[in-house]
Coordinates of C-alpha atoms in Angstrom, one line a residue:
X472 CA -61.4 -177.8 14.0
X473 CA -58.6 -174.6 14.3
X474 CA -57.7 -172.9 11.3
X475 CA -54.1 -173.5 9.9
X476 CA -51.8 -171.2 11.3
X477 CA -49.8 -169.5 9.9
X478 CA -51.8 -168.9 6.6
X479 CA -49.8 -169.4 3.7
X480 CA -49.8 -166.2 1.5
X481 CA -48.9 -167.1 -2.2
X482 CA -49.5 -163.9 -3.9
X483 CA -49.7 -160.2 -3.2
X484 CA -53.5 -160.2 -3.5
X485 CA -53.5 -162.9 -0.7
X486 CA -51.3 -160.7 1.5
X487 CA -53.5 -157.5 1.1
X488 CA -56.5 -159.4 1.9
X489 CA -55.2 -161.0 4.9
X490 CA -53.9 -157.6 6.4
X491 CA -57.2 -155.7 5.4
X492 CA -59.0 -158.4 7.2
X493 CA -57.9 -158.0 10.7
X494 CA -56.9 -155.2 13.2
X495 CA -53.8 -156.5 13.7
X496 CA -52.1 -158.8 11.3
X497 CA -48.6 -160.5 11.5
X498 CA -46.7 -162.0 8.5
X499 CA -43.4 -163.7 8.8
X500 CA -41.5 -163.4 5.5
X501 CA -39.3 -166.1 4.6
X502 CA -37.3 -167.5 1.6
X503 CA -37.5 -170.9 3.0
X504 CA -41.0 -172.1 4.7
X505 CA -38.9 -174.8 6.6
X506 CA -35.9 -172.5 7.7
X507 CA -35.3 -172.5 11.4
X508 CA -36.7 -168.9 11.7
X509 CA -39.9 -169.9 10.1
X510 CA -40.3 -173.1 12.5
X511 CA -39.5 -170.1 15.3
X512 CA -42.4 -168.2 14.0
X513 CA -44.6 -171.0 13.7
X514 CA -44.1 -171.6 17.4
X515 CA -45.1 -168.1 18.3
X516 CA -48.0 -168.2 16.1
X517 CA -49.3 -171.1 18.2
X518 CA -48.8 -168.9 21.4
X519 CA -50.9 -166.1 20.2
X520 CA -54.4 -167.5 19.1
X521 CA -56.2 -164.0 19.0
X522 CA -53.8 -162.6 16.4
X523 CA -54.0 -163.8 12.7
X524 CA -50.5 -165.2 11.4
X525 CA -49.5 -165.1 7.7
X526 CA -46.3 -166.5 6.0
X527 CA -45.2 -165.9 2.8
X528 CA -42.0 -167.1 0.8
X529 CA -43.2 -165.3 -2.5
X530 CA -40.4 -162.9 -3.9
X531 CA -43.3 -160.9 -5.4
X532 CA -44.8 -160.5 -2.0
X533 CA -41.3 -159.6 -0.2
X534 CA -40.3 -157.0 -2.7
X535 CA -44.0 -155.7 -2.6
X536 CA -43.6 -154.9 0.9
X537 CA -40.0 -153.8 0.8
X538 CA -38.7 -156.5 3.2
X539 CA -35.6 -158.9 3.1
X540 CA -36.1 -162.7 3.9
X541 CA -36.6 -163.5 7.7
X542 CA -38.6 -160.7 8.6
X543 CA -41.7 -160.6 11.1
X544 CA -44.0 -157.7 10.6
X545 CA -46.7 -156.4 12.4
X546 CA -49.7 -154.6 10.3
X547 CA -51.8 -152.2 12.3
X548 CA -55.0 -150.6 11.1
X549 CA -55.2 -148.1 13.8
X550 CA -52.6 -145.9 12.3
X551 CA -51.8 -147.9 9.2
X552 CA -48.4 -148.5 10.6
X553 CA -46.3 -151.3 10.4
X554 CA -43.1 -152.5 12.5
X555 CA -40.6 -154.9 11.2
X556 CA -38.5 -157.1 13.2
X557 CA -35.2 -158.6 11.5
X558 CA -34.8 -162.3 12.2
X559 CA -31.5 -162.5 10.4
X560 CA -29.9 -161.8 13.8
X561 CA -29.1 -165.1 15.5
X562 CA -30.4 -164.3 18.9
X563 CA -33.9 -163.6 17.9
X564 CA -35.5 -166.6 19.7
X565 CA -39.5 -167.2 20.1
X566 CA -39.5 -165.0 23.4
X567 CA -38.2 -162.1 21.6
X568 CA -40.9 -162.4 18.5
X569 CA -43.6 -162.7 21.3
X570 CA -42.6 -159.6 22.9
X571 CA -42.1 -157.6 19.5
X572 CA -45.6 -158.5 18.8
X573 CA -47.1 -158.1 22.1
X574 CA -45.6 -154.6 21.9
X575 CA -46.6 -153.6 18.6
X576 CA -50.3 -154.8 18.6
X577 CA -52.3 -151.6 18.9
X578 CA -55.9 -151.9 17.9
X579 CA -58.6 -149.3 17.4
X580 CA -59.2 -149.9 20.9
X581 CA -56.3 -151.1 23.0
X582 CA -56.7 -152.9 26.6
X583 CA -54.4 -151.1 28.9
X584 CA -52.3 -153.7 30.9
X585 CA -48.9 -154.5 31.8
X586 CA -48.6 -156.4 28.8
X587 CA -49.6 -153.8 26.2
X588 CA -48.0 -150.6 28.5
X589 CA -45.0 -150.6 26.5
X590 CA -46.7 -150.5 23.1
X591 CA -48.9 -147.6 24.4
X592 CA -45.9 -145.6 25.4
X593 CA -44.1 -146.0 22.4
X594 CA -47.1 -145.5 20.1
X595 CA -46.6 -142.8 17.3
X596 CA -49.7 -141.1 18.7
X597 CA -49.4 -137.7 20.8
X598 CA -53.0 -138.1 22.0
X599 CA -54.4 -140.8 24.2
X600 CA -58.0 -141.0 24.9
X601 CA -58.8 -143.3 28.0
X602 CA -62.2 -144.9 28.9
X603 CA -61.8 -145.9 32.4
X604 CA -64.5 -148.1 33.3
X605 CA -65.5 -151.6 35.1
X606 CA -65.4 -154.1 32.7
X607 CA -67.7 -156.2 35.2
X608 CA -70.6 -153.7 34.7
X609 CA -73.4 -155.4 32.7
X610 CA -73.2 -152.3 30.6
X611 CA -69.9 -152.9 29.4
X612 CA -70.3 -154.4 25.9
X613 CA -72.8 -151.9 24.8
X614 CA -70.1 -149.1 26.4
X615 CA -67.3 -150.8 24.3
X616 CA -69.3 -151.1 21.1
X617 CA -70.1 -147.4 21.2
X618 CA -66.7 -146.2 22.2
X619 CA -65.2 -148.6 19.2
X620 CA -67.6 -146.7 16.9
X621 CA -66.2 -143.5 18.3
X622 CA -62.6 -144.5 17.5
X623 CA -63.1 -145.2 14.0
X624 CA -63.9 -141.5 13.6
X625 CA -60.4 -140.4 15.1
X626 CA -58.3 -143.5 13.6
X627 CA -54.8 -142.2 13.0
X628 CA -55.3 -139.3 15.1
X629 CA -56.2 -140.3 18.6
X630 CA -55.3 -143.8 20.4
X631 CA -58.2 -145.1 22.2
X632 CA -57.4 -147.1 25.2
X633 CA -59.7 -148.9 27.5
X634 CA -58.6 -149.0 31.3
X635 CA -60.5 -151.5 33.6
X636 CA -60.9 -150.1 36.9
X637 CA -60.8 -153.4 38.4
X638 CA -57.2 -154.5 37.5
X639 CA -54.7 -153.6 40.8
X640 CA -52.3 -152.6 38.4
X641 CA -54.4 -149.7 36.9
X642 CA -55.1 -148.0 40.1
X643 CA -52.4 -145.6 39.6
X644 CA -53.8 -144.4 36.4
X645 CA -57.1 -143.7 37.8
X646 CA -55.5 -141.8 40.7
X647 CA -53.1 -139.8 38.2
X648 CA -56.5 -138.4 36.8
X649 CA -57.7 -137.5 40.3
X650 CA -60.6 -140.0 40.0
X651 CA -62.4 -142.0 42.5
X652 CA -63.9 -145.4 41.8
X653 CA -67.4 -143.5 42.4
X654 CA -66.7 -141.2 39.7
X655 CA -66.4 -143.8 36.9
X656 CA -66.8 -144.3 34.1
X657 CA -65.0 -141.3 32.9
X658 CA -63.2 -140.4 29.6
X659 CA -59.6 -138.9 30.3
X660 CA -57.5 -137.3 27.3
X661 CA -53.9 -137.1 27.5
X662 CA -51.4 -135.1 25.0
X663 CA -48.4 -136.9 25.4
X664 CA -45.7 -134.1 24.7
X665 CA -46.7 -131.6 27.2
X666 CA -48.9 -133.8 29.5
X667 CA -51.8 -131.6 29.4
X668 CA -55.3 -133.3 30.3
X669 CA -58.8 -133.1 30.4
X670 CA -61.2 -135.6 32.5
X671 CA -65.1 -135.9 31.8
X672 CA -67.3 -138.1 34.1
X673 CA -69.8 -140.0 32.2
X674 CA -73.2 -141.0 33.0
X675 CA -73.2 -142.8 29.8
X676 CA -70.9 -143.8 27.1
X677 CA -72.2 -142.4 23.8
X678 CA -70.6 -141.8 20.3
X679 CA -71.6 -138.2 20.4
X680 CA -70.3 -137.7 23.8
X681 CA -67.0 -139.1 22.7
X682 CA -66.8 -137.2 19.7
X683 CA -67.7 -133.8 21.3
X684 CA -65.0 -134.4 24.2
X685 CA -62.3 -135.1 21.6
X686 CA -63.0 -132.2 19.6
X687 CA -63.1 -129.8 22.2
X688 CA -59.8 -131.0 23.4
X689 CA -58.5 -130.9 19.9
X690 CA -59.6 -127.2 19.5

């Protein structure tokens, strides 16, 4: 059966365990579990199956997170950051809540596509590392496994991004770094404030290779 969504969080320990158990977690803080805002929140929870949703009406939990009632918060492990959306505003509908979550659900490795692009651009990270690769490749799962392991080492410092070279919408990104499909997979690092960049074409993705490339650029 499907897990109950959103999960009811009755106390601070529940909430902390819920947040630490996921790369991205969303909690709705409400005074009344049956309020119109809470039912809009439930509707959104059903639309985004891959993100865990929690709901709390506990005054202790609300005050622990410093939120007012009717707030939707996205907690991110990648930069230990959180984003709050105030729902007391009458025009916050399900569409706005969905967009807010989509824009802020950065992960250890965020896949770049038209949906996540805004969140990537608005993130607090000044350094973006892109793995530009073919997701259809039989080597993809293993590459991702290593790339994610490397991402753990730079958590909070560099935003790790996956760019699927098969997506039509990503062609501009590939050509921005002056790469051709024949040169992939490749790593590209980008310093947002001054647009400084470096590119490395790879035979294979390894944790050490990614680490060296990032450290060289950081120096």
